[in-house]
Amino acid sequence: MLYRDIPKFIIKRNMQKSAQTGIYFDYLVTDSVMGQICVEVTGRRDYDVEFVENDYSDEFLDAKYNQGRLAILQYHNTASYISFSDEKCEGRNSGIQSVPTAFNRFYSNAHDDKQLYFYFLPCSGNNATPYYLFMYRLMKTAGFNFINIPPSLSGQITAFSSIDDIIRARKENGDRNSGNNATYIIKNAPHEYEIYGKTYGANKYDTSLICYAISKLAQPEDHIVLYEYNEKDLKELPAASLEVLNSMGNIEIIKIDDEIERRELEENDSLRSPRFNAHLLDRLGERHCVLCNCRISEIIQGAHIWPVSQIKHMNTLSLDEKLSYATDGENGLWMCQNHHKMFDSNILLLSQTGEVSYKQDLSDDDKDYINSITTVSILPQQLVTPSYVNYIGLRYSRASD
Ligand SMILES: [Zn+2]
C-alpha cells in the first residue's frame, strides 16, 4: 500500500442500484461529511478524495460497484473502512443491510493496520427503534466505531459485555411471544449456546451480525453452534459471511437438513432435533414454560405432545412421515425441565381443550407441590389448534400401550 502523507478517500461512486435510483456516493458523501470523518479518524482537516468507477481496483476495492456502502480512507499506513448508513430506514432492517458486507470486506482484507467505522447519513424513517438500537450495539460489539451518533441514540450504543448480555437484551426488547425474530440465541448449559438463524431474505443480515458479535465475545471454553435454518429456499448465509465466520473460528456452523433429523430420530427418543426447536421458536417465540412461565434458558425444553417414542413405533408411518410429526412445531410446547418430566410421566395431564390437570392417585403433598409450581390452569387458546387437539388425542390413545 502506498504510504499517504495526506489523508485520502477512495470511494466507489456506484451503488448496486445507482442506475435506477439516480443516487451516487459523490452525492451522499459531501465535503462536510468527509471533513467530519477526516478530523475524527486522522485528526487532520485536509484530505484528498477520489471517486472511482466500477472498473477501479486496488488492495481494498474490487472492480465492482460499492459493496458495503464503503469509503476507504488511507492515511500513513492505516486503512480506515467507513460504512455509511442507508438513506432509508423504513423497513425492519433496510438501514443496515450493507453492514455485514462492510464487515466481511474489512475482516477479510489482509492489510494489518486497519480500522472499521460507521457513519450515520441523514435518513428518512426512524433509526432509533429498539430493533435498530440492538443492531447498533451488535455492530459496536463486532468492532465498529461510530463517528457520529444521532442525538436520539446518544449514550445508548454500548458494546455488549457477554453473550448472556446479548440474550438478556434480546429478551427485554424482543417480541418474545411470537416467532417474528430472524435469530434466536439459546443457552442450554454453562458455556453451551445455540444460535438459530434464518438465512432467507433480509433475515441473513440479522443472523450474520449476531454471529459476528457473539464470535467476538466468545470465551475459549464456550461451545457455540449456529443452526442455519431455512425452510423457504436452499440458500445458506452468503458465502462471504460463512467464510468470515469460519475464519473467526469459534462458531460451529450446521445446516439443518434431513440427514441430521433422520439421525436424531433413529438415535434418540427425546429430543435434540434442531428442526423441532426451530419450528417451536417460529411458532412460540422466546422460550418460556407454558405451565409456569419460567424463562431460565438452561432449563427450558421443547416437549412433544405426541411423544417421539410413540411416533417411532408407528409401523404404519414411513420414515418421512415420522420425521414430519416429530419436528412439527404444532406438536410441541416449551416446558421447564420439571413440567416436561411430569408431562412425559403423565403425572401432569393436558386435555383436548387445553386444561391442565394431574393424575388422580397422587398424594395430597404431591398435589400441593404441583399446584404451587403450576401457575397456568389452561393453555393460551391460540395454542389449542386443531393440530394440538389431534396430537393430544394420539398421545392419550396410546399412553396405555
Ligand atoms: Zn414449568
Tab-separated table of C-alpha atoms and ligand atoms in Angstrom:
chain	number	residue	atom	x	y	z
A	1	MET	CA	0.000	0.000	0.000
A	2	LEU	CA	1.078	3.488	-0.825
A	3	TYR	CA	2.184	5.458	2.237
A	4	ARG	CA	-0.022	8.552	2.350
A	5	ASP	CA	1.202	11.834	3.830
A	6	ILE	CA	-2.183	13.442	3.293
A	7	PRO	CA	-5.396	11.564	4.143
A	8	LYS	CA	-7.070	10.286	1.004
A	9	PHE	CA	-10.594	8.993	0.499
A	10	ILE	CA	-11.175	6.487	-2.277
A	11	ILE	CA	-14.866	5.848	-2.842
A	12	LYS	CA	-16.707	3.846	-5.446
A	13	ARG	CA	-19.361	6.089	-6.973
A	14	ASN	CA	-21.909	3.438	-7.883
A	15	MET	CA	-24.152	1.602	-5.537
A	16	GLN	CA	-25.714	-1.617	-6.704
A	17	LYS	CA	-28.832	0.221	-7.903
A	18	SER	CA	-27.482	3.664	-8.666
A	19	ALA	CA	-28.519	3.423	-12.307
A	20	GLN	CA	-32.156	3.006	-11.220
A	21	THR	CA	-32.236	5.327	-8.213
A	22	GLY	CA	-30.008	8.073	-9.570
A	23	ILE	CA	-28.278	8.213	-6.162
A	24	TYR	CA	-24.480	8.068	-6.256
A	25	PHE	CA	-21.921	8.234	-3.479
A	26	ASP	CA	-20.434	11.546	-4.603
A	27	TYR	CA	-23.883	12.989	-3.958
A	28	LEU	CA	-24.312	11.404	-0.484
A	29	VAL	CA	-20.782	11.823	0.836
A	30	THR	CA	-20.346	15.588	0.713
A	31	ASP	CA	-17.289	17.676	1.581
A	32	SER	CA	-18.689	18.420	5.009
A	33	VAL	CA	-19.265	14.721	5.698
A	34	MET	CA	-15.722	13.862	4.616
A	35	GLY	CA	-14.313	16.781	6.616
A	36	GLN	CA	-16.001	15.500	9.765
A	37	ILE	CA	-14.817	11.949	9.171
A	38	CYS	CA	-11.258	13.034	8.419
A	39	VAL	CA	-10.912	15.027	11.634
A	40	GLU	CA	-12.408	12.229	13.671
A	41	VAL	CA	-10.311	9.462	12.129
A	42	THR	CA	-6.968	11.145	11.391
A	43	GLY	CA	-7.047	14.353	13.441
A	44	ARG	CA	-6.430	16.356	10.243
A	45	ARG	CA	-8.644	18.701	8.255
A	46	ASP	CA	-7.044	18.450	4.841
A	47	TYR	CA	-7.663	15.486	2.620
A	48	ASP	CA	-7.758	14.318	-0.974
A	49	VAL	CA	-10.651	12.453	-2.447
A	50	GLU	CA	-11.115	10.289	-5.492
A	51	PHE	CA	-14.490	8.926	-6.565
A	52	VAL	CA	-13.837	5.899	-8.712
A	53	GLU	CA	-15.870	3.855	-11.181
A	54	ASN	CA	-16.705	0.147	-11.114
A	55	ASP	CA	-13.623	-0.910	-13.066
A	56	TYR	CA	-11.219	0.563	-10.486
A	57	SER	CA	-9.476	-1.879	-8.150
A	58	ASP	CA	-6.731	-1.737	-5.521
A	59	GLU	CA	-5.691	-3.515	-2.327
A	60	PHE	CA	-9.039	-2.679	-0.687
A	61	LEU	CA	-11.536	-2.371	-3.513
A	62	ASP	CA	-12.603	-4.882	-6.147
A	63	ALA	CA	-13.551	-3.997	-9.701
A	64	LYS	CA	-17.252	-3.850	-8.829
A	65	TYR	CA	-19.869	-1.411	-7.551
A	66	ASN	CA	-19.606	-0.086	-3.984
A	67	GLN	CA	-20.095	-3.172	-1.825
A	68	GLY	CA	-20.836	-2.417	1.809
A	69	ARG	CA	-21.534	1.308	1.227
A	70	LEU	CA	-17.883	1.940	1.990
A	71	ALA	CA	-15.349	4.690	1.776
A	72	ILE	CA	-11.707	3.784	2.290
A	73	LEU	CA	-9.676	6.499	3.989
A	74	GLN	CA	-5.924	5.960	3.749
A	75	TYR	CA	-3.542	7.888	5.967
A	76	HIS	CA	0.063	6.946	6.636
A	77	ASN	CA	-0.149	3.174	6.621
A	78	THR	CA	-3.653	2.961	8.092
A	79	ALA	CA	-6.699	1.975	6.074
A	80	SER	CA	-9.987	3.057	7.617
A	81	TYR	CA	-13.130	1.400	6.340
A	82	ILE	CA	-16.106	3.718	6.776
A	83	SER	CA	-19.531	2.229	6.138
A	84	PHE	CA	-22.457	4.625	5.629
A	85	SER	CA	-25.989	4.090	6.855
A	86	ASP	CA	-28.681	3.691	4.248
A	87	GLU	CA	-30.666	6.752	3.277
A	88	LYS	CA	-33.824	4.788	4.063
A	89	CYS	CA	-34.518	3.269	7.489
A	90	GLU	CA	-38.063	2.290	6.719
A	91	GLY	CA	-38.146	-1.487	6.632
A	92	ARG	CA	-37.198	-3.519	9.628
A	93	ASN	CA	-33.540	-3.669	8.714
A	94	SER	CA	-33.199	-1.737	5.484
A	95	GLY	CA	-30.881	0.755	7.198
A	96	ILE	CA	-28.204	-1.796	7.975
A	97	GLN	CA	-28.335	-4.277	5.112
A	98	SER	CA	-24.858	-3.299	3.927
A	99	VAL	CA	-23.281	-3.705	7.341
A	100	PRO	CA	-22.420	-7.429	7.146
A	101	THR	CA	-20.861	-6.855	3.715
A	102	ALA	CA	-18.790	-3.965	5.073
A	103	PHE	CA	-17.695	-6.134	7.984
A	104	ASN	CA	-16.835	-9.044	5.675
A	105	ARG	CA	-14.721	-6.853	3.413
A	106	PHE	CA	-12.927	-5.322	6.371
A	107	TYR	CA	-12.353	-8.628	8.120
A	108	SER	CA	-11.157	-10.475	5.017
A	109	ASN	CA	-8.623	-7.864	3.951
A	110	ALA	CA	-5.084	-8.914	4.753
A	111	HIS	CA	-3.760	-5.415	5.485
A	112	ASP	CA	-2.640	-5.256	9.133
A	113	ASP	CA	-3.190	-1.650	10.011
A	114	LYS	CA	-6.914	-1.126	9.550
A	115	GLN	CA	-9.931	0.245	11.387
A	116	LEU	CA	-13.680	-0.038	10.980
A	117	TYR	CA	-16.163	2.841	11.269
A	118	PHE	CA	-19.812	3.642	10.743
A	119	TYR	CA	-21.230	6.989	9.727
A	120	PHE	CA	-24.893	7.981	10.027
A	121	LEU	CA	-26.074	9.794	6.917
A	122	PRO	CA	-29.374	11.650	7.225
A	123	CYS	CA	-32.154	9.112	6.729
A	124	SER	CA	-35.861	9.031	6.194
A	125	GLY	CA	-37.663	6.944	8.774
A	126	ASN	CA	-36.839	6.147	12.362
A	127	ASN	CA	-33.427	4.661	13.091
A	128	ALA	CA	-33.851	4.812	16.880
A	129	THR	CA	-36.231	1.887	17.313
A	130	PRO	CA	-35.354	-0.859	19.839
A	131	TYR	CA	-34.591	-3.099	16.867
A	132	TYR	CA	-32.056	-0.690	15.369
A	133	LEU	CA	-30.501	0.058	18.746
A	134	PHE	CA	-29.970	-3.670	19.294
A	135	MET	CA	-28.298	-3.913	15.873
A	136	TYR	CA	-26.042	-0.898	16.520
A	137	ARG	CA	-24.964	-2.447	19.818
A	138	LEU	CA	-24.099	-5.665	17.954
A	139	MET	CA	-22.064	-3.604	15.477
A	140	LYS	CA	-20.203	-1.892	18.301
A	141	THR	CA	-19.522	-5.313	19.818
A	142	ALA	CA	-18.259	-6.644	16.484
A	143	GLY	CA	-15.777	-3.770	16.230
A	144	PHE	CA	-17.462	-0.823	14.505
A	145	ASN	CA	-16.549	2.642	15.794
A	146	PHE	CA	-19.322	5.210	15.414
A	147	ILE	CA	-18.130	8.534	14.041
A	148	ASN	CA	-21.355	10.477	14.587
A	149	ILE	CA	-24.234	9.303	16.720
A	150	PRO	CA	-27.681	10.848	16.170
A	151	PRO	CA	-28.973	12.680	19.285
A	152	SER	CA	-31.852	10.194	19.592
A	153	LEU	CA	-29.301	7.410	20.136
A	154	SER	CA	-26.813	9.367	22.176
A	155	GLY	CA	-25.257	7.394	25.007
A	156	GLN	CA	-27.074	4.207	24.059
A	157	ILE	CA	-24.752	2.473	21.594
A	158	THR	CA	-22.668	0.484	24.026
A	159	ALA	CA	-20.993	-2.825	23.263
A	160	PHE	CA	-22.430	-5.969	24.839
A	161	SER	CA	-20.267	-7.372	27.602
A	162	SER	CA	-21.029	-11.076	27.127
A	163	ILE	CA	-23.171	-13.491	25.154
A	164	ASP	CA	-25.539	-13.640	28.131
A	165	ASP	CA	-25.799	-9.855	27.949
A	166	ILE	CA	-26.965	-10.146	24.309
A	167	ILE	CA	-29.533	-12.789	25.273
A	168	ARG	CA	-30.809	-10.577	28.086
A	169	ALA	CA	-31.176	-7.540	25.817
A	170	ARG	CA	-32.994	-9.699	23.293
A	171	LYS	CA	-35.470	-10.889	25.889
A	172	GLU	CA	-36.085	-7.389	27.179
A	173	ASN	CA	-36.630	-5.809	23.784
A	174	GLY	CA	-37.774	-8.652	21.607
A	175	ASP	CA	-41.227	-9.565	20.503
A	176	ARG	CA	-40.986	-12.565	22.719
A	177	ASN	CA	-44.284	-14.339	22.307
A	178	SER	CA	-44.262	-14.741	18.596
A	179	GLY	CA	-41.778	-16.126	16.149
A	180	ASN	CA	-41.011	-12.807	14.478
A	181	ASN	CA	-37.324	-12.797	15.189
A	182	ALA	CA	-34.889	-13.806	12.499
A	183	THR	CA	-32.463	-15.196	15.016
A	184	TYR	CA	-32.745	-16.814	18.414
A	185	ILE	CA	-29.901	-17.371	20.838
A	186	ILE	CA	-30.364	-20.157	23.326
A	187	LYS	CA	-28.270	-21.081	26.325
A	188	ASN	CA	-28.518	-24.777	27.141
A	189	ALA	CA	-25.912	-25.052	29.893
A	190	PRO	CA	-22.955	-23.019	31.116
A	191	HIS	CA	-20.838	-22.251	28.011
A	192	GLU	CA	-23.275	-24.074	25.690
A	193	TYR	CA	-25.042	-21.842	23.191
A	194	GLU	CA	-27.164	-22.448	20.136
A	195	ILE	CA	-27.980	-19.807	17.569
A	196	TYR	CA	-30.987	-20.485	15.356
A	197	GLY	CA	-30.528	-18.226	12.382
A	198	LYS	CA	-32.879	-17.853	9.473
A	199	THR	CA	-30.916	-17.405	6.296
A	200	TYR	CA	-33.505	-16.368	3.730
A	201	GLY	CA	-34.276	-12.837	2.601
A	202	ALA	CA	-33.378	-9.968	4.906
A	203	ASN	CA	-33.020	-12.342	7.897
A	204	LYS	CA	-29.471	-13.109	6.834
A	205	TYR	CA	-28.327	-9.609	7.842
A	206	ASP	CA	-29.581	-10.078	11.413
A	207	THR	CA	-28.138	-13.560	11.633
A	208	SER	CA	-24.714	-12.512	10.316
A	209	LEU	CA	-24.413	-9.556	12.691
A	210	ILE	CA	-25.475	-11.554	15.727
A	211	CYS	CA	-22.886	-14.199	14.879
A	212	TYR	CA	-20.068	-11.656	14.454
A	213	ALA	CA	-20.833	-10.091	17.824
A	214	ILE	CA	-21.128	-13.464	19.552
A	215	SER	CA	-17.892	-14.637	17.990
A	216	LYS	CA	-16.092	-11.558	19.358
A	217	LEU	CA	-17.431	-12.230	22.847
A	218	ALA	CA	-16.897	-15.989	22.894
A	219	GLN	CA	-14.623	-17.346	25.605
A	220	PRO	CA	-12.277	-20.281	24.921
A	221	GLU	CA	-14.473	-22.632	26.969
A	222	ASP	CA	-17.685	-21.708	25.091
A	223	HIS	CA	-19.216	-24.138	22.638
A	224	ILE	CA	-21.398	-22.305	20.134
A	225	VAL	CA	-23.392	-23.805	17.289
A	226	LEU	CA	-25.124	-21.846	14.569
A	227	TYR	CA	-28.024	-23.798	13.114
A	228	GLU	CA	-28.764	-22.379	9.718
A	229	TYR	CA	-32.477	-22.530	9.470
A	230	ASN	CA	-34.057	-22.298	6.103
A	231	GLU	CA	-37.413	-23.628	5.010
A	232	LYS	CA	-38.136	-21.258	2.168
A	233	ASP	CA	-35.287	-21.949	-0.205
A	234	LEU	CA	-31.967	-23.689	-0.129
A	235	LYS	CA	-29.708	-20.718	0.385
A	236	GLU	CA	-27.290	-20.647	3.266
A	237	LEU	CA	-25.789	-17.467	4.633
A	238	PRO	CA	-23.887	-15.619	1.898
A	239	ALA	CA	-20.551	-17.277	1.116
A	240	ALA	CA	-18.598	-14.218	2.293
A	241	SER	CA	-20.314	-14.347	5.713
A	242	LEU	CA	-19.720	-18.085	6.087
A	243	GLU	CA	-16.085	-17.602	5.167
A	244	VAL	CA	-15.632	-14.870	7.773
A	245	LEU	CA	-17.393	-16.911	10.452
A	246	ASN	CA	-15.248	-19.929	9.645
A	247	SER	CA	-12.108	-17.879	9.914
A	248	MET	CA	-13.268	-16.298	13.195
A	249	GLY	CA	-13.200	-19.931	14.188
A	250	ASN	CA	-15.343	-20.262	17.307
A	251	ILE	CA	-18.822	-20.949	15.952
A	252	GLU	CA	-19.660	-24.361	14.568
A	253	ILE	CA	-21.992	-23.969	11.597
A	254	ILE	CA	-24.578	-26.670	10.997
A	255	LYS	CA	-27.198	-26.568	8.298
A	256	ILE	CA	-30.473	-28.077	9.445
A	257	ASP	CA	-31.180	-30.807	6.922
A	258	ASP	CA	-32.988	-34.128	6.608
A	259	GLU	CA	-29.832	-36.097	7.276
A	260	ILE	CA	-29.372	-34.641	10.773
A	261	GLU	CA	-33.045	-35.077	11.537
A	262	ARG	CA	-33.071	-38.741	10.486
A	263	ARG	CA	-30.074	-39.472	12.671
A	264	GLU	CA	-31.681	-37.767	15.662
A	265	LEU	CA	-34.886	-39.695	15.235
A	266	GLU	CA	-33.106	-43.007	14.904
A	267	GLU	CA	-30.762	-42.498	17.832
A	268	ASN	CA	-32.924	-40.671	20.378
A	269	ASP	CA	-36.386	-40.904	21.874
A	270	SER	CA	-36.375	-37.476	23.370
A	271	LEU	CA	-35.160	-34.603	21.528
A	272	ARG	CA	-32.136	-32.984	20.161
A	273	SER	CA	-33.839	-32.130	16.913
A	274	PRO	CA	-32.718	-28.722	15.661
A	275	ARG	CA	-35.635	-28.554	13.240
A	276	PHE	CA	-38.177	-29.162	16.020
A	277	ASN	CA	-36.568	-26.415	18.091
A	278	ALA	CA	-36.538	-24.061	15.109
A	279	HIS	CA	-40.217	-24.740	14.430
A	280	LEU	CA	-41.104	-24.142	18.071
A	281	LEU	CA	-39.175	-20.866	18.094
A	282	ASP	CA	-41.027	-19.822	14.962
A	283	ARG	CA	-44.401	-20.628	16.411
A	284	LEU	CA	-43.982	-19.813	20.098
A	285	GLY	CA	-41.174	-17.243	20.163
A	286	GLU	CA	-38.695	-16.877	23.045
A	287	ARG	CA	-38.679	-19.950	25.217
A	288	HIS	CA	-40.705	-19.963	28.411
A	289	CYS	CA	-42.523	-22.761	30.210
A	290	VAL	CA	-46.141	-22.844	29.095
A	291	LEU	CA	-47.178	-24.120	32.555
A	292	CYS	CA	-45.266	-21.803	34.904
A	293	ASN	CA	-43.763	-19.075	32.676
A	294	CYS	CA	-40.239	-19.931	33.801
A	295	ARG	CA	-37.741	-18.245	31.449
A	296	ILE	CA	-34.466	-19.692	32.718
A	297	SER	CA	-32.979	-20.675	29.375
A	298	GLU	CA	-30.862	-23.567	30.663
A	299	ILE	CA	-33.921	-25.488	31.887
A	300	ILE	CA	-36.425	-24.830	29.082
A	301	GLN	CA	-37.045	-27.666	26.647
A	302	GLY	CA	-39.284	-28.474	23.717
A	303	ALA	CA	-41.850	-31.025	24.916
A	304	HIS	CA	-43.563	-33.216	22.355
A	305	ILE	CA	-47.328	-33.549	22.688
A	306	TRP	CA	-47.363	-36.770	20.704
A	307	PRO	CA	-44.123	-38.277	22.027
A	308	VAL	CA	-41.287	-39.281	19.709
A	309	SER	CA	-41.153	-42.689	21.412
A	310	GLN	CA	-44.723	-43.308	20.214
A	311	ILE	CA	-44.205	-41.845	16.751
A	312	LYS	CA	-41.175	-44.069	16.191
A	313	HIS	CA	-43.161	-47.212	16.846
A	314	MET	CA	-45.976	-46.418	14.428
A	315	ASN	CA	-45.385	-49.157	11.885
A	316	THR	CA	-47.922	-47.672	9.528
A	317	LEU	CA	-45.880	-44.499	9.052
A	318	SER	CA	-42.990	-44.004	6.636
A	319	LEU	CA	-39.739	-42.553	7.935
A	320	ASP	CA	-40.518	-39.228	6.276
A	321	GLU	CA	-43.938	-39.119	7.921
A	322	LYS	CA	-42.407	-39.909	11.307
A	323	LEU	CA	-39.885	-37.126	10.783
A	324	SER	CA	-42.568	-34.678	9.876
A	325	TYR	CA	-44.630	-35.447	13.014
A	326	ALA	CA	-41.548	-35.444	15.252
A	327	THR	CA	-40.448	-31.992	14.040
A	328	ASP	CA	-43.861	-30.339	13.641
A	329	GLY	CA	-43.971	-27.087	15.632
A	330	GLU	CA	-47.652	-27.748	16.399
A	331	ASN	CA	-46.617	-30.968	18.123
A	332	GLY	CA	-44.696	-29.169	20.839
A	333	LEU	CA	-44.775	-26.773	23.758
A	334	TRP	CA	-41.978	-25.122	25.725
A	335	MET	CA	-41.742	-26.523	29.232
A	336	CYS	CA	-39.272	-26.237	32.074
A	337	GLN	CA	-37.497	-29.474	32.997
A	338	ASN	CA	-39.830	-30.077	35.942
A	339	HIS	CA	-43.005	-29.703	33.945
A	340	HIS	CA	-41.583	-31.569	30.960
A	341	LYS	CA	-40.728	-34.561	33.132
A	342	MET	CA	-44.139	-34.545	34.835
A	343	PHE	CA	-45.880	-34.244	31.462
A	344	ASP	CA	-43.810	-37.081	29.967
A	345	SER	CA	-44.549	-39.269	33.005
A	346	ASN	CA	-48.278	-38.483	32.738
A	347	ILE	CA	-48.256	-37.095	36.275
A	348	LEU	CA	-49.442	-33.896	34.717
A	349	LEU	CA	-52.103	-34.068	32.017
A	350	LEU	CA	-53.389	-31.754	29.289
A	351	SER	CA	-56.937	-32.018	27.966
A	352	GLN	CA	-58.076	-31.524	24.383
A	353	THR	CA	-59.345	-28.076	25.347
A	354	GLY	CA	-56.028	-27.168	26.985
A	355	GLU	CA	-56.937	-27.637	30.661
A	356	VAL	CA	-54.133	-28.671	32.967
A	357	SER	CA	-54.810	-31.458	35.470
A	358	TYR	CA	-52.920	-34.227	37.198
A	359	LYS	CA	-53.114	-37.917	37.877
A	360	GLN	CA	-55.781	-38.644	40.488
A	361	ASP	CA	-53.898	-41.107	42.687
A	362	LEU	CA	-51.236	-38.615	43.775
A	363	SER	CA	-50.704	-37.891	47.468
A	364	ASP	CA	-52.006	-34.588	48.817
A	365	ASP	CA	-48.416	-33.442	49.319
A	366	ASP	CA	-47.614	-34.076	45.668
A	367	LYS	CA	-50.803	-32.320	44.566
A	368	ASP	CA	-49.946	-29.324	46.745
A	369	TYR	CA	-46.468	-29.214	45.258
A	370	ILE	CA	-47.737	-29.389	41.680
A	371	ASN	CA	-50.307	-26.693	42.384
A	372	SER	CA	-47.633	-24.475	43.881
A	373	ILE	CA	-45.367	-24.617	40.835
A	374	THR	CA	-48.040	-24.721	38.130
A	375	THR	CA	-49.324	-21.205	37.659
A	376	VAL	CA	-51.235	-21.882	34.443
A	377	SER	CA	-54.510	-23.815	34.622
A	378	ILE	CA	-55.425	-23.629	30.940
A	379	LEU	CA	-53.208	-23.210	27.890
A	380	PRO	CA	-53.449	-19.936	25.988
A	381	GLN	CA	-56.237	-20.544	23.495
A	382	GLN	CA	-54.090	-19.703	20.464
A	383	LEU	CA	-52.114	-22.866	21.255
A	384	VAL	CA	-55.219	-25.049	21.255
A	385	THR	CA	-55.269	-25.559	17.487
A	386	PRO	CA	-56.848	-28.429	15.557
A	387	SER	CA	-53.356	-29.952	15.294
A	388	TYR	CA	-52.943	-29.691	19.068
A	389	VAL	CA	-56.270	-31.479	19.592
A	390	ASN	CA	-55.187	-34.169	17.156
A	391	TYR	CA	-51.797	-34.683	18.831
A	392	ILE	CA	-53.307	-34.802	22.339
A	393	GLY	CA	-55.754	-37.427	21.059
A	394	LEU	CA	-52.889	-39.506	19.636
A	395	ARG	CA	-50.887	-39.119	22.840
A	396	TYR	CA	-53.553	-40.458	25.163
A	397	SER	CA	-54.972	-43.068	22.815
A	398	ARG	CA	-51.630	-44.857	23.074
A	399	ALA	CA	-50.479	-43.862	26.541
A	400	SER	CA	-51.565	-47.178	27.990
A	401	ASP	CA	-49.603	-49.302	25.474
B	1	ZN	ZN	-42.586	-25.004	34.225
